[in-house]
Amino acid sequence: TIVIAVKEGRTIFRNLEKTIKTNLSSNVAELTCVLFGFVGVFFGAPIPILAVQILLIDLVGEMFPLIMLTYDPAESKMMLEPPRNPKDKILTKDAMLSIAFAGTLMGLLAYVAFLISFLSYRQYERAITITFISVVFGQFANLLSRRTVGNALGKYLVSNKYLLGAFSFSISCILLIVYIPICNLYFHTAPLHLYDWILPISAGAICLTVYELIKKRKLTKTGLKRNHNLRRLL
């Protein structure tokens, strides 16, 4: 009973930690994109994202996946980890740096996608639609990477059917917002051509690749440190 209770407690804490960090990273991404937009205005570029689309990111790209993220099951090696210090905080210095970096990368890539689209076609609503989707896909990549200490695309990817359903629902909403005329009118979006999707998909793929490389590097350092401490004890 004690073992089961400890496992459940660790799972709850871990899921809350993932949800908080993922949510804050997305907020930083939105802020970063807006700030880059303010800088771009001085050089004659239009604002890359509108307020209504920021709300869409929160509602469509965040709310459902983050809610379902809390249903993540325990990872296989969770009970092999040492006990957590009860005085430790979720938002440590390292955590804040990680959130700032992840959010800045998402916001920067979304702004770059906006500039590429706008400068190529000079269609403003088409470009801000790409910005909106790029932030959402970057958030998806951030969520997938943070939800496991292992490979984001490994076996743990399909461990939470509720999260997979939330992703499907969010993507369906995005398609409606992009391709339904009345949604275009109210949300200031525009239908995208097939090749337009290359930009947001590339933004999400770059985010996932960078996050996974950083995570792998940290795991390597942690493993080396544990081996060093073990040798000292022996």
Tab-separated table of N, CA, C and O in Angstrom, residues 30-133:
chain	number	residue	atom	x	y	z
A	30	GLU	N	4.306	33.219	-26.791
A	30	GLU	CA	3.397	34.255	-27.272
A	30	GLU	C	3.984	35.646	-27.037
A	30	GLU	O	3.940	36.515	-27.925
A	31	LEU	N	4.540	35.853	-25.856
A	31	LEU	CA	5.153	37.143	-25.531
A	31	LEU	C	6.336	37.428	-26.448
A	31	LEU	O	6.499	38.548	-26.946
A	32	THR	N	7.170	36.419	-26.688
A	32	THR	CA	8.342	36.581	-27.540
A	32	THR	C	7.939	36.959	-28.960
A	32	THR	O	8.521	37.860	-29.573
A	33	CYS	N	6.920	36.291	-29.479
A	33	CYS	CA	6.450	36.576	-30.825
A	33	CYS	C	5.942	38.012	-30.928
A	33	CYS	O	6.230	38.722	-31.902
A	34	VAL	N	5.207	38.453	-29.914
A	34	VAL	CA	4.691	39.822	-29.904
A	34	VAL	C	5.837	40.835	-29.815
A	34	VAL	O	5.837	41.854	-30.517
A	35	LEU	N	6.830	40.553	-28.964
A	35	LEU	CA	7.958	41.474	-28.813
A	35	LEU	C	8.769	41.583	-30.105
A	35	LEU	O	9.183	42.677	-30.502
A	36	PHE	N	9.005	40.444	-30.757
A	36	PHE	CA	9.680	40.493	-32.060
A	36	PHE	C	8.845	41.287	-33.060
A	36	PHE	O	9.389	41.989	-33.916
A	37	GLY	N	7.528	41.174	-32.939
A	37	GLY	CA	6.647	41.945	-33.810
A	37	GLY	C	6.789	43.435	-33.590
A	37	GLY	O	6.795	44.217	-34.549
A	38	PHE	N	6.921	43.861	-32.322
A	38	PHE	CA	7.115	45.282	-32.030
A	38	PHE	C	8.416	45.804	-32.643
A	38	PHE	O	8.472	46.907	-33.167
A	39	VAL	N	9.452	44.973	-32.567
A	39	VAL	CA	10.731	45.355	-33.176
A	39	VAL	C	10.583	45.455	-34.692
A	39	VAL	O	11.088	46.383	-35.336
A	40	GLY	N	9.866	44.483	-35.264
A	40	GLY	CA	9.680	44.475	-36.709
A	40	GLY	C	8.904	45.667	-37.222
A	40	GLY	O	9.108	46.097	-38.371
A	41	VAL	N	8.006	46.204	-36.387
A	41	VAL	CA	7.217	47.371	-36.794
A	41	VAL	C	8.123	48.550	-37.142
A	41	VAL	O	7.851	49.315	-38.075
A	42	PHE	N	9.233	48.699	-36.401
A	42	PHE	CA	10.165	49.802	-36.668
A	42	PHE	C	10.828	49.665	-38.035
A	42	PHE	O	11.332	50.637	-38.590
A	43	PHE	N	10.841	48.445	-38.576
A	43	PHE	CA	11.448	48.203	-39.879
A	43	PHE	C	10.393	48.030	-40.972
A	43	PHE	O	10.699	47.580	-42.078
A	44	GLY	N	9.161	48.367	-40.628
A	44	GLY	CA	8.102	48.344	-41.631
A	44	GLY	C	7.336	47.048	-41.738
A	44	GLY	O	6.469	46.907	-42.608
A	45	ALA	N	7.606	46.088	-40.873
A	45	ALA	CA	6.884	44.810	-40.912
A	45	ALA	C	5.602	44.919	-40.084
A	45	ALA	O	5.575	45.607	-39.060
A	46	PRO	N	4.527	44.262	-40.487
A	46	PRO	CA	3.283	44.303	-39.700
A	46	PRO	C	3.366	43.414	-38.462
A	46	PRO	O	4.286	42.615	-38.316
A	47	ILE	N	2.383	43.559	-37.584
A	47	ILE	CA	2.326	42.744	-36.369
A	47	ILE	C	2.083	41.281	-36.752
A	47	ILE	O	1.200	40.989	-37.565
A	48	PRO	N	2.843	40.333	-36.191
A	48	PRO	CA	2.773	38.939	-36.649
A	48	PRO	C	1.598	38.137	-36.128
A	48	PRO	O	1.302	37.062	-36.652
A	49	ILE	N	0.922	38.615	-35.096
A	49	ILE	CA	-0.183	37.845	-34.512
A	49	ILE	C	-1.149	38.802	-33.835
A	49	ILE	O	-0.742	39.833	-33.287
A	50	LEU	N	-2.423	38.480	-33.885
A	50	LEU	CA	-3.457	39.331	-33.304
A	50	LEU	C	-3.922	38.770	-31.963
A	50	LEU	O	-3.708	37.592	-31.654
A	51	ALA	N	-4.586	39.636	-31.195
A	51	ALA	CA	-5.036	39.237	-29.854
A	51	ALA	C	-5.995	38.052	-29.910
A	51	ALA	O	-5.916	37.134	-29.085
A	52	VAL	N	-6.886	38.040	-30.883
A	52	VAL	CA	-7.853	36.946	-30.981
A	52	VAL	C	-7.149	35.620	-31.261
A	52	VAL	O	-7.594	34.554	-30.794
A	53	GLN	N	-6.037	35.666	-31.971
A	53	GLN	CA	-5.304	34.435	-32.265
A	53	GLN	C	-4.505	33.953	-31.058
A	53	GLN	O	-4.295	32.752	-30.892
A	54	ILE	N	-4.065	34.878	-30.210
A	54	ILE	CA	-3.427	34.482	-28.958
A	54	ILE	C	-4.436	33.743	-28.077
A	54	ILE	O	-4.110	32.738	-27.438
A	55	LEU	N	-5.667	34.231	-28.070
A	55	LEU	CA	-6.721	33.532	-27.320
A	55	LEU	C	-6.995	32.156	-27.921
A	55	LEU	O	-7.244	31.186	-27.191
A	56	LEU	N	-6.929	32.057	-29.248
A	56	LEU	CA	-7.126	30.767	-29.899
A	56	LEU	C	-6.028	29.779	-29.508
A	56	LEU	O	-6.285	28.590	-29.321
A	57	ILE	N	-4.800	30.277	-29.411
A	57	ILE	CA	-3.688	29.415	-28.998
A	57	ILE	C	-3.963	28.853	-27.602
A	57	ILE	O	-3.770	27.662	-27.342
A	58	ASP	N	-4.429	29.723	-26.707
A	58	ASP	CA	-4.714	29.288	-25.336
A	58	ASP	C	-5.859	28.275	-25.298
A	58	ASP	O	-5.806	27.292	-24.543
A	59	LEU	N	-6.888	28.515	-26.108
A	59	LEU	CA	-8.067	27.655	-26.071
A	59	LEU	C	-7.877	26.372	-26.867
A	59	LEU	O	-8.226	25.279	-26.405
A	60	VAL	N	-7.326	26.493	-28.068
A	60	VAL	CA	-7.224	25.351	-28.969
A	60	VAL	C	-5.917	24.580	-28.787
A	60	VAL	O	-5.900	23.356	-28.740
A	61	GLY	N	-4.816	25.323	-28.686
A	61	GLY	CA	-3.517	24.672	-28.639
A	61	GLY	C	-3.057	24.257	-27.263
A	61	GLY	O	-2.142	23.437	-27.140
A	62	GLU	N	-3.669	24.820	-26.217
A	62	GLU	CA	-3.192	24.554	-24.859
A	62	GLU	C	-4.198	23.840	-23.977
A	62	GLU	O	-3.873	22.831	-23.348
A	63	MET	N	-5.414	24.357	-23.931
A	63	MET	CA	-6.346	23.937	-22.888
A	63	MET	C	-6.591	22.420	-22.892
A	63	MET	O	-6.391	21.758	-21.867
A	64	PHE	N	-6.983	21.865	-24.014
A	64	PHE	CA	-7.326	20.439	-24.054
A	64	PHE	C	-6.103	19.543	-23.867
A	64	PHE	O	-6.139	18.614	-23.048
A	65	PRO	N	-4.978	19.793	-24.573
A	65	PRO	CA	-3.808	18.944	-24.330
A	65	PRO	C	-3.280	19.035	-22.901
A	65	PRO	O	-2.868	18.031	-22.325
A	66	LEU	N	-3.293	20.233	-22.307
A	66	LEU	CA	-2.773	20.381	-20.946
A	66	LEU	C	-3.666	19.671	-19.933
A	66	LEU	O	-3.173	19.093	-18.956
A	67	ILE	N	-4.965	19.730	-20.148
A	67	ILE	CA	-5.874	19.021	-19.243
A	67	ILE	C	-5.623	17.520	-19.308
A	67	ILE	O	-5.520	16.835	-18.282
A	68	MET	N	-5.476	17.000	-20.510
A	68	MET	CA	-5.271	15.566	-20.684
A	68	MET	C	-3.853	15.129	-20.305
A	68	MET	O	-3.623	13.942	-20.051
A	69	LEU	N	-2.935	16.076	-20.240
A	69	LEU	CA	-1.571	15.754	-19.810
A	69	LEU	C	-1.557	15.249	-18.373
A	69	LEU	O	-0.698	14.447	-17.987
A	70	THR	N	-2.531	15.677	-17.577
A	70	THR	CA	-2.598	15.252	-16.175
A	70	THR	C	-2.974	13.775	-16.037
A	70	THR	O	-2.896	13.226	-14.940
A	71	TYR	N	-3.376	13.144	-17.140
A	71	TYR	CA	-3.708	11.722	-17.117
A	71	TYR	C	-2.524	10.845	-17.512
A	71	TYR	O	-2.685	9.626	-17.656
A	72	ASP	N	-1.349	11.440	-17.672
A	72	ASP	CA	-0.165	10.643	-18.022
A	72	ASP	C	0.102	9.582	-16.959
A	72	ASP	O	0.097	9.885	-15.759
A	73	PRO	N	0.364	8.347	-17.356
A	73	PRO	CA	0.688	7.297	-16.386
A	73	PRO	C	2.124	7.441	-15.894
A	73	PRO	O	2.915	8.209	-16.454
A	74	ALA	N	2.451	6.713	-14.842
A	74	ALA	CA	3.820	6.745	-14.313
A	74	ALA	C	4.778	6.120	-15.323
A	74	ALA	O	4.441	5.157	-16.001
A	75	GLU	N	5.969	6.681	-15.415
A	75	GLU	CA	6.993	6.104	-16.280
A	75	GLU	C	7.608	4.888	-15.597
A	75	GLU	O	7.588	4.751	-14.365
A	76	SER	N	8.181	4.016	-16.391
A	76	SER	CA	8.643	2.719	-15.891
A	76	SER	C	9.728	2.844	-14.819
A	76	SER	O	9.794	2.025	-13.900
A	77	LYS	N	10.582	3.869	-14.920
A	77	LYS	CA	11.699	4.003	-13.987
A	77	LYS	C	11.437	5.039	-12.886
A	77	LYS	O	12.366	5.426	-12.171
A	78	MET	N	10.196	5.465	-12.746
A	78	MET	CA	9.900	6.513	-11.772
A	78	MET	C	10.236	6.079	-10.341
A	78	MET	O	10.779	6.854	-9.553
A	79	MET	N	9.948	4.834	-9.990
A	79	MET	CA	10.177	4.382	-8.620
A	79	MET	C	11.645	4.065	-8.334
A	79	MET	O	12.000	3.755	-7.200
A	80	LEU	N	12.491	4.137	-9.352
A	80	LEU	CA	13.920	3.948	-9.141
A	80	LEU	C	14.632	5.248	-8.799
A	80	LEU	O	15.791	5.241	-8.418
A	81	GLU	N	13.918	6.366	-8.946
A	81	GLU	CA	14.508	7.666	-8.634
A	81	GLU	C	14.572	7.868	-7.123
A	81	GLU	O	13.719	7.361	-6.381
A	82	PRO	N	15.576	8.622	-6.639
A	82	PRO	CA	15.656	8.909	-5.200
A	82	PRO	C	14.513	9.820	-4.767
A	82	PRO	O	13.924	10.513	-5.605
A	83	PRO	N	14.174	9.841	-3.495
A	83	PRO	CA	13.084	10.697	-3.016
A	83	PRO	C	13.360	12.172	-3.292
A	83	PRO	O	14.497	12.619	-3.241
A	84	ARG	N	12.306	12.897	-3.587
A	84	ARG	CA	12.415	14.336	-3.835
A	84	ARG	C	12.414	15.087	-2.507
A	84	ARG	O	11.677	14.739	-1.587
A	85	ASN	N	13.247	16.102	-2.413
A	85	ASN	CA	13.265	16.943	-1.217
A	85	ASN	C	11.948	17.717	-1.133
A	85	ASN	O	11.610	18.463	-2.057
A	86	PRO	N	11.169	17.569	-0.070
A	86	PRO	CA	9.876	18.271	0.042
A	86	PRO	C	10.005	19.791	-0.040
A	86	PRO	O	9.026	20.481	-0.351
A	87	LYS	N	11.195	20.321	0.245
A	87	LYS	CA	11.395	21.769	0.195
A	87	LYS	C	11.716	22.281	-1.210
A	87	LYS	O	11.745	23.480	-1.446
A	88	ASP	N	11.979	21.343	-2.134
A	88	ASP	CA	12.277	21.755	-3.508
A	88	ASP	C	11.045	22.385	-4.152
A	88	ASP	O	9.911	21.941	-3.937
A	89	LYS	N	11.276	23.413	-4.968
A	89	LYS	CA	10.194	24.096	-5.678
A	89	LYS	C	10.119	23.605	-7.120
A	89	LYS	O	11.105	23.131	-7.679
A	90	ILE	N	8.959	23.739	-7.693
A	90	ILE	CA	8.796	23.368	-9.100
A	90	ILE	C	9.539	24.354	-9.991
A	90	ILE	O	10.270	23.962	-10.906
A	91	LEU	N	9.379	25.630	-9.716
A	91	LEU	CA	9.998	26.658	-10.546
A	91	LEU	C	11.356	27.050	-9.966
A	91	LEU	O	11.519	28.103	-9.357
A	92	THR	N	12.326	26.187	-10.140
A	92	THR	CA	13.690	26.486	-9.727
A	92	THR	C	14.360	27.384	-10.769
A	92	THR	O	13.778	27.678	-11.821
A	93	LYS	N	15.583	27.768	-10.485
A	93	LYS	CA	16.321	28.606	-11.432
A	93	LYS	C	16.508	27.894	-12.761
A	93	LYS	O	16.303	28.480	-13.832
A	94	ASP	N	16.890	26.626	-12.708
A	94	ASP	CA	17.071	25.852	-13.938
A	94	ASP	C	15.756	25.698	-14.696
A	94	ASP	O	15.729	25.750	-15.934
A	95	ALA	N	14.670	25.498	-13.955
A	95	ALA	CA	13.361	25.351	-14.596
A	95	ALA	C	12.955	26.635	-15.307
A	95	ALA	O	12.436	26.610	-16.433
A	96	MET	N	13.207	27.785	-14.670
A	96	MET	CA	12.859	29.070	-15.273
A	96	MET	C	13.687	29.330	-16.530
A	96	MET	O	13.180	29.849	-17.529
A	97	LEU	N	14.965	28.957	-16.474
A	97	LEU	CA	15.813	29.116	-17.664
A	97	LEU	C	15.319	28.223	-18.797
A	97	LEU	O	15.308	28.632	-19.969
A	98	SER	N	14.921	27.004	-18.445
A	98	SER	CA	14.393	26.076	-19.447
A	98	SER	C	13.107	26.606	-20.065
A	98	SER	O	12.913	26.532	-21.292
A	99	ILE	N	12.225	27.147	-19.241
A	99	ILE	CA	10.967	27.726	-19.722
A	99	ILE	C	11.235	28.916	-20.639
A	99	ILE	O	10.636	29.040	-21.713
A	100	ALA	N	12.160	29.782	-20.218
A	100	ALA	CA	12.489	30.966	-21.022
A	100	ALA	C	13.078	30.561	-22.372
A	100	ALA	O	12.716	31.124	-23.413
A	101	PHE	N	13.977	29.580	-22.363
A	101	PHE	CA	14.600	29.150	-23.612
A	101	PHE	C	13.579	28.515	-24.549
A	101	PHE	O	13.519	28.832	-25.744
A	102	ALA	N	12.769	27.601	-23.999
A	102	ALA	CA	11.776	26.903	-24.828
A	102	ALA	C	10.782	27.892	-25.426
A	102	ALA	O	10.460	27.822	-26.620
A	103	GLY	N	10.308	28.825	-24.604
A	103	GLY	CA	9.346	29.807	-25.096
A	103	GLY	C	9.945	30.748	-26.122
A	103	GLY	O	9.305	31.080	-27.130
A	104	THR	N	11.180	31.172	-25.888
A	104	THR	CA	11.842	32.077	-26.836
A	104	THR	C	12.050	31.392	-28.184
A	104	THR	O	11.852	32.003	-29.237
A	105	LEU	N	12.445	30.134	-28.142
A	105	LEU	CA	12.652	29.393	-29.397
A	105	LEU	C	11.341	29.270	-30.171
A	105	LEU	O	11.305	29.501	-31.392
A	106	MET	N	10.264	28.927	-29.487
A	106	MET	CA	8.966	28.809	-30.153
A	106	MET	C	8.532	30.136	-30.762
A	106	MET	O	8.083	30.196	-31.913
A	107	GLY	N	8.656	31.210	-29.979
A	107	GLY	CA	8.244	32.526	-30.467
A	107	GLY	C	9.088	33.001	-31.627
A	107	GLY	O	8.573	33.573	-32.601
A	108	LEU	N	10.399	32.760	-31.560
A	108	LEU	CA	11.300	33.182	-32.631
A	108	LEU	C	10.999	32.435	-33.930
A	108	LEU	O	10.926	33.048	-35.009
A	109	LEU	N	10.813	31.119	-33.844
A	109	LEU	CA	10.528	30.337	-35.044
A	109	LEU	C	9.182	30.721	-35.650
A	109	LEU	O	9.034	30.749	-36.880
A	110	ALA	N	8.202	31.018	-34.801
A	110	ALA	CA	6.898	31.452	-35.310
A	110	ALA	C	7.026	32.782	-36.043
A	110	ALA	O	6.409	32.995	-37.095
A	111	TYR	N	7.847	33.692	-35.498
A	111	TYR	CA	8.033	34.994	-36.156
A	111	TYR	C	8.789	34.843	-37.468
A	111	TYR	O	8.478	35.513	-38.457
A	112	VAL	N	9.775	33.971	-37.499
A	112	VAL	CA	10.514	33.707	-38.739
A	112	VAL	C	9.569	33.128	-39.794
A	112	VAL	O	9.620	33.516	-40.973
A	113	ALA	N	8.686	32.202	-39.371
A	113	ALA	CA	7.708	31.637	-40.310
A	113	ALA	C	6.791	32.730	-40.854
A	113	ALA	O	6.450	32.742	-42.053
A	114	PHE	N	6.407	33.666	-39.991
A	114	PHE	CA	5.567	34.794	-40.423
A	114	PHE	C	6.291	35.635	-41.467
A	114	PHE	O	5.718	35.973	-42.510
A	115	LEU	N	7.547	35.980	-41.200
A	115	LEU	CA	8.305	36.826	-42.127
A	115	LEU	C	8.485	36.140	-43.486
A	115	LEU	O	8.333	36.780	-44.534
A	116	ILE	N	8.807	34.849	-43.449
A	116	ILE	CA	9.002	34.120	-44.703
A	116	ILE	C	7.718	34.135	-45.532
A	116	ILE	O	7.735	34.397	-46.742
A	117	SER	N	6.589	33.868	-44.874
A	117	SER	CA	5.320	33.843	-45.591
A	117	SER	C	4.930	35.227	-46.095
A	117	SER	O	4.552	35.387	-47.266
A	118	PHE	N	5.039	36.229	-45.241
A	118	PHE	CA	4.593	37.573	-45.626
A	118	PHE	C	5.466	38.157	-46.729
A	118	PHE	O	4.957	38.756	-47.685
A	119	LEU	N	6.769	37.999	-46.601
A	119	LEU	CA	7.669	38.545	-47.609
A	119	LEU	C	7.563	37.790	-48.931
A	119	LEU	O	7.880	38.344	-49.995
A	120	SER	N	7.130	36.549	-48.884
A	120	SER	CA	7.007	35.748	-50.100
A	120	SER	C	5.726	36.050	-50.869
A	120	SER	O	5.726	36.114	-52.101
A	121	TYR	N	4.610	36.253	-50.127
A	121	TYR	CA	3.312	36.367	-50.806
A	121	TYR	C	2.597	37.701	-50.549
A	121	TYR	O	1.624	38.002	-51.255
A	122	ARG	N	3.037	38.458	-49.548
A	122	ARG	CA	2.418	39.739	-49.209
A	122	ARG	C	0.933	39.589	-48.914
A	122	ARG	O	0.116	40.459	-49.249
A	123	GLN	N	0.553	38.482	-48.287
A	123	GLN	CA	-0.821	38.252	-47.872
A	123	GLN	C	-0.839	38.176	-46.346
A	123	GLN	O	-0.433	37.166	-45.759
A	124	TYR	N	-1.308	39.252	-45.722
A	124	TYR	CA	-1.155	39.401	-44.273
A	124	TYR	C	-1.892	38.315	-43.488
A	124	TYR	O	-1.316	37.680	-42.594
A	125	GLU	N	-3.163	38.092	-43.782
A	125	GLU	CA	-3.933	37.116	-42.999
A	125	GLU	C	-3.403	35.700	-43.200
A	125	GLU	O	-3.457	34.874	-42.285
A	126	ARG	N	-2.882	35.431	-44.361
A	126	ARG	CA	-2.261	34.124	-44.611
A	126	ARG	C	-1.018	33.960	-43.738
A	126	ARG	O	-0.769	32.889	-43.164
A	127	ALA	N	-0.243	35.039	-43.606
A	127	ALA	CA	0.993	34.991	-42.819
A	127	ALA	C	0.709	34.853	-41.329
A	127	ALA	O	1.369	34.079	-40.634
A	128	ILE	N	-0.290	35.587	-40.812
A	128	ILE	CA	-0.566	35.493	-39.373
A	128	ILE	C	-1.227	34.160	-39.027
A	128	ILE	O	-1.120	33.689	-37.893
A	129	THR	N	-1.901	33.548	-40.001
A	129	THR	CA	-2.426	32.195	-39.786
A	129	THR	C	-1.279	31.216	-39.587
A	129	THR	O	-1.327	30.341	-38.711
A	130	ILE	N	-0.233	31.370	-40.373
A	130	ILE	CA	0.953	30.517	-40.233
A	130	ILE	C	1.629	30.760	-38.885
A	130	ILE	O	2.104	29.823	-38.238
A	131	THR	N	1.660	32.015	-38.443
A	131	THR	CA	2.232	32.325	-37.121
A	131	THR	C	1.464	31.599	-36.020
A	131	THR	O	2.054	30.963	-35.139
A	132	PHE	N	0.162	31.702	-36.069
A	132	PHE	CA	-0.713	31.075	-35.072
A	132	PHE	C	-0.480	29.569	-35.007
A	132	PHE	O	-0.287	28.984	-33.929
A	133	ILE	N	-0.448	28.915	-36.168
A	133	ILE	CA	-0.260	27.458	-36.203
A	133	ILE	C	1.155	27.085	-35.772
A	133	ILE	O	1.364	26.058	-35.111
